Amino acid sequence: MTTLSPTARSTVQRGKHRAVTERSRLYEILDAGLICHLAVEVDGAPVVLPTAYGRHGNTLYLHGSTGARSLRELIAGKPVCVAVTLVDGVVYSRSVFHHSMNYRSAVVHGTAELAEDVELGLRAIVDHVSPGSWDYARNPNKKEIAKTAVLAIDLTEASVKVREGGPGEEPEDLAADAVWAGVLPLHTTWGSPISDDATSHDVPAHVSERGR
Amino acid sequence: MTTLSPTARSTVQRGKHRAVTERSRLYEILDAGLICHLAVEVDGAPVVLPTAYGRHGNTLYLHGSTGARSLRELIAGKPVCVAVTLVDGVVYSRSVFHHSMNYRSAVVHGTAELAEDVELGLRAIVDHVSPGSWDYARNPNKKEIAKTAVLAIDLTEASVKVREGGPGEEPEDLAADAVWAGVLPLHTTWGSPISDDATSHDVPAHVSERGR
């Protein structure tokens, strides 16, 4: 399935011209983000949790502790919604009303299920948040695996919206040419690695060359 | 009220040592963010929406269109949860299990009410997303105000979590000194303004000097 197949709730209602229907764009946005925001109902009210994630094929993985009131207890088996949003800039139009943002947004609707293959899910999360770390750092032992709950969310029901380019304007504002208009881009960049005081090792390439 | 007063749902359950209880830190995080993620229940399932926001005093403002299936229809009067998350870096520990992120996170629980003073709310949003624009660009006319719904959320029930600093480690991983560990900072920065082709004006200071 190379296109997104929106259901009623994954059909973009507002700003339809910003809707994107290629599944590859969903994956691009999920792979480019770092954290997601997960919404779930708890005790009759919605709760939103920022959390790390990873993707493997058409599945999104989240993890948490197996402790009380944990991700597992609160979320497993429930309907959830997950958003990954990348803000690319602020759009300054000639009118306050048409000010906007450039962004890439993915929203996934699904049910969070306990992952059968915990290690596969954990590896997807680690490969996403810190690519290279799984092959470099000490891997989880049995006790650590037992402490970790991994949730899997199918990516079939999803919507993607993208805004890019310059400001939209009213014809009279364009004609008046009263003020500047344009875009102020927003960039997210990696800084220089800060080594832990106690390490005797050089910064490895998977860290020093990240994003370069 | 200078401290946050957590209820059961705004009391940090996991990672209590990362909980912050000064109200000033809540405001700092909200003021430093650019977008929020809003969770609300729609047709029995949670939905999460990335959206712009602004803060005025102890109130958070969101806006949307007044159209069908809009922010107003879907959200006004309902319990909502709003998160603003700033990711400051990836924490590479000596074990995959202790990999983490540095972040500042604010989560607000409340009810979204239609704002009585639409212009005050709109101005708070504009001052947040594009400071300086309200005094510079054409202000909303009556028709534009009528098209806009502004929602207000009281900030009283909120929680703040902050993680900063280097990796946590198991004593045996520290003793082994087998691999590098440290932090890779993540920075969000404004780029150079891109002027709209049709403007005859220079980039104004509130844009060119943003974040400098």
Coordinates of C-alpha atoms in Angstrom, one line a residue:
Chain A
M1 CA 0.0 0.0 0.0
T2 CA 1.8 3.0 -1.2
T3 CA -0.9 5.6 -0.6
L4 CA -2.5 6.6 2.7
S5 CA -6.1 5.3 2.9
P6 CA -7.8 7.9 5.1
T7 CA -10.8 7.0 7.1
A8 CA -13.3 9.7 8.2
R9 CA -11.0 10.7 11.1
S10 CA -7.8 10.6 9.1
T11 CA -9.3 12.6 6.3
V12 CA -7.9 16.2 6.5
Q13 CA -10.9 18.4 7.1
R14 CA -9.3 21.8 7.4
G15 CA -6.8 22.9 4.8
K16 CA -7.5 20.1 2.4
H17 CA -5.0 21.5 -0.1
R18 CA -2.3 20.8 2.4
A19 CA -3.1 17.1 2.6
V20 CA -0.5 14.7 1.3
T21 CA -1.5 11.1 0.4
E22 CA 1.7 9.3 -0.4
R23 CA 2.7 6.8 2.3
S24 CA 6.4 7.6 1.6
R25 CA 5.9 11.2 2.9
L26 CA 4.4 9.7 6.2
Y27 CA 7.6 7.7 6.6
E28 CA 9.8 10.7 5.7
I29 CA 8.2 12.8 8.4
L30 CA 8.3 10.1 11.0
D31 CA 11.9 9.4 10.2
A32 CA 12.9 13.1 10.3
G33 CA 11.2 13.7 13.7
L34 CA 12.8 13.0 17.1
I35 CA 9.8 12.8 19.5
C36 CA 6.1 12.2 19.1
H37 CA 3.1 13.4 21.1
L38 CA 0.9 10.5 22.1
A39 CA -2.8 11.1 23.1
V40 CA -4.8 8.6 25.1
E41 CA -7.8 8.8 27.3
V42 CA -7.1 8.3 31.0
D43 CA -9.9 8.5 33.6
G44 CA -12.3 10.1 31.1
A45 CA -10.0 12.9 29.9
P46 CA -7.4 13.1 27.2
V47 CA -3.8 13.0 28.1
V48 CA -0.9 13.9 25.8
L49 CA 2.5 12.5 26.4
P50 CA 5.7 13.5 24.6
T51 CA 7.8 10.4 24.0
A52 CA 10.5 8.8 21.9
Y53 CA 9.5 6.5 19.1
G54 CA 10.9 4.4 16.3
R55 CA 9.5 3.0 13.1
H56 CA 10.0 -0.4 11.5
G57 CA 8.1 -0.9 8.3
N58 CA 4.5 0.1 8.8
T59 CA 4.7 0.0 12.6
L60 CA 5.5 2.7 15.1
Y61 CA 7.1 1.6 18.4
L62 CA 6.9 3.4 21.7
H63 CA 8.4 2.3 25.0
G64 CA 8.0 2.9 28.7
S65 CA 8.5 1.4 32.1
T66 CA 6.4 -1.6 33.2
G67 CA 5.8 0.1 36.5
A68 CA 2.5 1.2 38.1
R69 CA 0.4 3.8 36.1
S70 CA 2.8 3.1 33.3
L71 CA 2.5 3.3 29.6
R72 CA 1.6 -0.4 29.6
E73 CA -1.2 -0.1 32.1
L74 CA -2.6 3.2 30.8
I75 CA -2.3 2.7 27.1
A76 CA -2.1 -1.0 25.9
G77 CA -5.2 -2.0 24.0
K78 CA -6.6 1.5 23.9
P79 CA -7.2 3.8 20.9
V80 CA -4.4 6.3 20.6
C81 CA -3.4 9.2 18.4
V82 CA 0.2 10.0 17.7
A83 CA 1.5 13.2 16.1
V84 CA 4.9 14.1 14.8
T85 CA 5.3 17.7 13.8
L86 CA 8.3 19.5 12.2
V87 CA 8.1 23.3 12.2
D88 CA 10.1 24.7 9.2
G89 CA 9.4 28.4 9.6
V90 CA 7.1 31.3 10.4
V91 CA 5.3 32.9 7.5
Y92 CA 4.9 36.6 7.9
S93 CA 2.1 37.8 5.7
R94 CA 1.0 41.4 5.0
S95 CA -2.0 40.8 7.3
V96 CA -2.0 39.4 10.8
F97 CA -4.9 37.1 9.7
H98 CA -2.7 35.3 7.1
H99 CA 0.3 34.8 9.3
S100 CA 1.1 31.1 9.3
M101 CA 3.8 28.5 9.8
N102 CA 5.5 26.1 7.4
Y103 CA 5.5 22.6 8.8
R104 CA 5.4 18.9 8.1
S105 CA 2.8 17.1 10.2
A106 CA 2.0 13.4 10.5
V107 CA -1.0 12.2 12.6
V108 CA -1.6 8.5 13.2
H109 CA -4.8 6.9 14.6
G110 CA -4.6 3.4 15.9
T111 CA -4.6 1.1 18.9
A112 CA -1.5 0.6 21.0
E113 CA -0.8 -3.1 21.3
L114 CA 1.9 -4.6 23.5
A115 CA 4.7 -5.6 21.0
E116 CA 5.4 -9.3 20.7
D117 CA 9.0 -8.8 19.8
V118 CA 10.3 -6.4 22.5
E119 CA 13.8 -6.4 21.2
L120 CA 12.7 -5.5 17.6
G121 CA 10.7 -2.6 18.9
L122 CA 13.4 -1.4 21.3
R123 CA 16.0 -1.5 18.5
A124 CA 13.7 0.5 16.2
I125 CA 13.4 3.2 18.9
V126 CA 17.2 3.2 19.6
D127 CA 18.0 3.3 15.8
H128 CA 15.7 6.3 15.5
V129 CA 16.7 8.4 18.6
S130 CA 20.4 7.5 18.5
P131 CA 21.4 5.7 15.3
G132 CA 24.5 3.6 15.8
S133 CA 24.1 3.2 19.5
W134 CA 22.6 -0.3 19.3
D135 CA 25.8 -1.7 17.8
Y136 CA 28.1 0.5 20.0
A137 CA 26.7 0.6 23.6
R138 CA 26.0 -2.3 25.9
N139 CA 22.8 -4.0 24.8
P140 CA 19.9 -4.5 27.2
N141 CA 20.1 -7.6 29.5
K142 CA 17.2 -9.7 30.6
K143 CA 16.5 -7.6 33.7
E144 CA 16.4 -4.4 31.6
I145 CA 14.2 -6.0 28.9
A146 CA 11.8 -7.2 31.6
K147 CA 11.5 -3.6 32.9
T148 CA 10.5 -2.3 29.5
A149 CA 7.1 -2.3 27.9
V150 CA 7.1 -1.7 24.1
L151 CA 3.9 -0.7 22.4
A152 CA 3.3 -1.1 18.7
I153 CA 0.9 1.1 16.6
D154 CA 0.0 0.2 13.0
L155 CA 0.6 3.1 10.6
T156 CA -2.2 2.3 8.2
E157 CA -4.6 5.0 9.4
A158 CA -2.7 8.2 9.1
S159 CA -2.8 11.7 7.6
V160 CA -0.1 14.0 6.5
K161 CA -0.2 17.7 6.1
V162 CA 2.6 19.9 4.7
R163 CA 2.7 23.7 4.3
E164 CA 5.6 25.3 2.5
G165 CA 6.4 28.4 0.6
G166 CA 5.5 32.1 1.0
P167 CA 2.6 33.9 2.5
G168 CA -1.0 33.8 1.3
E169 CA -2.5 37.3 0.9
E170 CA -5.6 39.2 0.2
P171 CA -5.4 41.0 -3.2
E172 CA -5.9 44.4 -1.6
D173 CA -2.9 43.8 0.8
L174 CA -0.7 42.8 -2.2
A175 CA -1.8 45.9 -4.1
A176 CA -1.2 48.1 -1.1
D177 CA 2.4 46.8 -0.7
A178 CA 2.4 48.5 2.7
V179 CA 4.8 46.2 4.6
W180 CA 7.4 43.4 4.2
A181 CA 6.3 39.9 3.9
G182 CA 8.2 36.6 3.7
V183 CA 9.3 33.5 5.6
L184 CA 11.7 33.2 8.6
P185 CA 13.0 29.6 8.4
L186 CA 13.5 27.6 11.5
H187 CA 16.4 25.1 11.6
T188 CA 17.1 22.2 14.0
T189 CA 20.7 21.4 14.2
W190 CA 23.0 19.2 16.3
G191 CA 25.6 20.9 18.4
S192 CA 29.1 19.7 19.4
P193 CA 29.1 16.5 21.5
I194 CA 29.8 17.0 25.2
S195 CA 31.8 14.1 26.5
D196 CA 30.9 12.6 30.0
D197 CA 33.7 13.5 32.5
A198 CA 34.4 9.9 33.3
T199 CA 34.9 8.6 29.7
S200 CA 38.3 7.8 28.4
H201 CA 37.0 7.4 24.8
D202 CA 36.9 9.7 21.8
V203 CA 33.5 10.7 20.4
P204 CA 32.5 7.9 18.0
A205 CA 31.6 8.7 14.4
H206 CA 27.9 7.9 14.8
V207 CA 27.7 10.8 17.3
S208 CA 30.2 13.3 15.9
E209 CA 28.9 12.9 12.3
R210 CA 25.2 12.9 13.1
G211 CA 23.3 15.1 10.7
R212 CA 26.5 16.0 8.8
Chain B
M1 CA 0.0 31.4 43.0
T2 CA 3.7 31.0 42.3
T3 CA 3.8 27.2 42.6
L4 CA 2.1 24.6 40.5
S5 CA -0.6 22.8 42.4
P6 CA -0.8 19.4 40.9
T7 CA -3.9 17.3 41.1
A8 CA -3.7 13.6 40.8
R9 CA -3.5 13.7 37.0
S10 CA -1.0 16.6 37.0
T11 CA 1.3 14.9 39.5
V12 CA 4.3 13.5 37.8
Q13 CA 4.1 9.7 38.3
R14 CA 7.2 8.5 36.4
G15 CA 10.6 10.2 36.9
K16 CA 9.4 12.2 40.0
H17 CA 12.9 13.6 40.4
R18 CA 12.4 15.5 37.1
A19 CA 9.3 17.2 38.3
V20 CA 9.5 21.0 38.6
T21 CA 7.0 22.9 40.7
E22 CA 7.6 26.6 40.1
R23 CA 5.0 28.2 38.0
S24 CA 7.6 30.5 36.5
R25 CA 9.2 27.4 34.8
L26 CA 5.8 26.6 33.3
Y27 CA 5.7 30.0 31.8
E28 CA 9.3 29.9 30.6
I29 CA 8.7 26.6 28.7
L30 CA 5.4 27.9 27.2
D31 CA 7.1 31.1 26.1
A32 CA 10.1 29.3 24.6
G33 CA 8.0 26.9 22.6
L34 CA 6.5 27.6 19.2
I35 CA 3.7 25.1 18.8
C36 CA 1.8 22.9 21.2
H37 CA 0.1 19.5 20.8
L38 CA -3.5 19.6 21.9
A39 CA -5.4 16.3 22.8
V40 CA -9.2 16.1 22.8
E41 CA -11.6 13.2 22.5
V42 CA -13.6 13.2 19.2
D43 CA -16.1 10.4 18.5
G44 CA -14.8 8.3 21.4
A45 CA -11.1 8.3 20.5
P46 CA -8.4 10.7 21.3
V47 CA -7.1 13.1 18.7
V48 CA -3.9 15.1 18.9
L49 CA -3.6 18.4 16.9
P50 CA -0.4 20.4 16.5
T51 CA -1.3 24.1 16.7
A52 CA 0.0 27.6 17.4
Y53 CA -0.7 29.1 20.8
G54 CA -0.1 32.1 22.9
R55 CA 0.0 32.9 26.6
H56 CA -1.5 35.9 28.5
G57 CA -1.0 35.7 32.2
N58 CA -2.3 32.3 33.4
T59 CA -4.3 31.6 30.3
L60 CA -3.3 29.7 27.1
Y61 CA -4.9 30.7 23.9
L62 CA -5.5 28.6 20.8
H63 CA -7.3 29.6 17.6
G64 CA -8.9 28.1 14.6
S65 CA -11.6 28.6 12.0
T66 CA -15.2 28.8 12.9
G67 CA -16.1 26.3 10.1
A68 CA -17.7 22.9 10.3
R69 CA -15.9 20.2 12.3
S70 CA -13.7 23.1 13.5
L71 CA -11.7 23.7 16.6
R72 CA -14.8 25.4 18.0
E73 CA -17.2 22.6 17.4
L74 CA -14.9 19.8 18.3
I75 CA -13.2 21.3 21.3
A76 CA -15.1 24.1 23.1
G77 CA -16.3 23.0 26.5
K78 CA -14.4 19.7 26.5
P79 CA -11.6 18.5 28.7
V80 CA -8.3 18.9 26.8
C81 CA -4.6 18.3 27.5
V82 CA -1.9 20.5 25.9
A83 CA 1.8 19.7 25.8
V84 CA 4.7 21.9 24.9
T85 CA 8.0 20.0 24.6
L86 CA 11.5 21.4 23.9
V87 CA 14.1 18.7 23.1
D88 CA 17.6 19.9 24.1
G89 CA 19.7 16.9 23.2
V90 CA 20.2 13.2 23.0
V91 CA 21.9 11.5 26.0
Y92 CA 24.2 8.7 24.9
S93 CA 24.9 6.4 27.9
R94 CA 27.2 3.5 28.1
S95 CA 24.2 1.2 27.9
V96 CA 21.3 1.3 25.4
F97 CA 18.9 1.0 28.4
H98 CA 20.0 4.3 29.9
H99 CA 20.0 6.3 26.6
S100 CA 17.7 9.3 27.1
M101 CA 16.9 12.8 26.0
N102 CA 17.4 16.2 27.6
Y103 CA 14.1 18.1 27.4
R104 CA 11.8 20.7 29.0
S105 CA 8.2 19.6 29.0
A106 CA 5.0 21.3 30.1
V107 CA 1.6 19.5 30.2
V108 CA -1.6 21.4 30.9
H109 CA -4.9 19.8 31.8
G110 CA -8.0 21.9 31.5
T111 CA -11.2 22.7 29.7
A112 CA -11.1 24.7 26.4
E113 CA -13.6 27.6 26.7
L114 CA -14.5 30.0 23.9
A115 CA -12.6 33.2 24.7
E116 CA -14.7 36.2 25.5
D117 CA -12.1 38.6 24.3
V118 CA -11.2 37.3 20.9
E119 CA -8.8 40.1 20.1
L120 CA -6.9 39.7 23.3
G121 CA -6.5 36.0 22.6
L122 CA -5.5 36.5 19.0
R123 CA -3.0 39.1 20.0
A124 CA -1.4 36.7 22.5
I125 CA -1.1 34.1 19.8
V126 CA 0.4 36.5 17.3
D127 CA 2.8 38.0 19.9
H128 CA 4.0 34.5 20.6
V129 CA 4.4 33.1 17.1
S130 CA 5.6 36.3 15.4
P131 CA 6.4 39.0 18.0
G132 CA 6.2 42.4 16.5
S133 CA 3.7 41.5 13.8
W134 CA 0.6 42.9 15.6
D135 CA 2.1 46.4 15.5
Y136 CA 3.5 46.0 12.0
A137 CA 1.1 44.1 9.7
R138 CA -2.5 44.8 8.9
N139 CA -4.7 44.0 11.9
P140 CA -7.7 41.7 11.5
N141 CA -10.9 43.3 10.3
K142 CA -14.4 42.4 11.5
K143 CA -14.9 39.8 8.8
E144 CA -11.6 38.1 9.7
I145 CA -12.4 38.3 13.5
A146 CA -15.8 36.7 12.8
K147 CA -14.1 33.8 11.0
T148 CA -11.8 33.0 13.9
A149 CA -12.6 31.0 17.0
V150 CA -10.3 31.6 20.0
L151 CA -10.2 29.0 22.8
A152 CA -8.9 29.8 26.3
I153 CA -7.4 27.2 28.6
D154 CA -6.6 28.0 32.3
L155 CA -3.1 27.1 33.2
T156 CA -3.7 26.3 36.8
E157 CA -3.5 22.5 36.4
A158 CA -0.2 21.8 34.9
S159 CA 3.0 19.8 35.3
V160 CA 6.5 20.5 34.3
K161 CA 9.4 18.0 33.8
V162 CA 12.9 18.9 32.9
R163 CA 15.9 16.6 32.2
E164 CA 19.3 18.1 31.8
G165 CA 22.9 17.0 32.2
G166 CA 24.8 13.8 31.4
P167 CA 24.0 10.1 31.2
G168 CA 22.8 8.0 34.1
E169 CA 24.8 4.7 34.3
E170 CA 25.0 1.4 36.0
P171 CA 28.1 1.2 38.3
E172 CA 29.4 -1.7 36.3
D173 CA 29.2 0.2 33.1
L174 CA 31.1 3.1 34.6
A175 CA 33.8 0.8 36.0
A176 CA 34.1 -1.0 32.6
D177 CA 34.7 2.3 30.7
A178 CA 34.1 0.3 27.5
V179 CA 32.6 3.1 25.3
W180 CA 32.2 6.8 25.0
A181 CA 29.2 8.5 26.7
G182 CA 27.9 12.0 26.6
V183 CA 25.3 14.4 25.3
L184 CA 24.7 15.6 21.7
P185 CA 22.9 19.0 22.1
L186 CA 20.1 19.9 19.8
H187 CA 19.6 23.5 18.8
T188 CA 16.7 25.3 17.2
T189 CA 17.7 28.4 15.4
W190 CA 16.2 31.0 13.0
G191 CA 17.6 31.1 9.5
S192 CA 17.9 34.1 7.2
P193 CA 14.6 35.7 6.3
I194 CA 13.3 35.0 2.7
S195 CA 11.5 38.0 1.3
D196 CA 8.3 37.5 -0.7
D197 CA 9.0 38.2 -4.4
A198 CA 6.3 40.9 -4.5
T199 CA 7.4 43.0 -1.5
S200 CA 9.3 46.3 -2.0
H201 CA 10.2 46.6 1.7
D202 CA 13.3 45.7 3.6
V203 CA 13.1 43.0 6.3
P204 CA 11.9 44.7 9.5
A205 CA 13.9 44.4 12.7
H206 CA 11.3 42.3 14.5
V207 CA 12.0 39.6 11.9
S208 CA 15.7 40.1 11.1
E209 CA 16.7 40.3 14.8
R210 CA 14.5 37.5 16.0
G211 CA 16.4 35.3 18.4
R212 CA 19.5 37.4 18.2

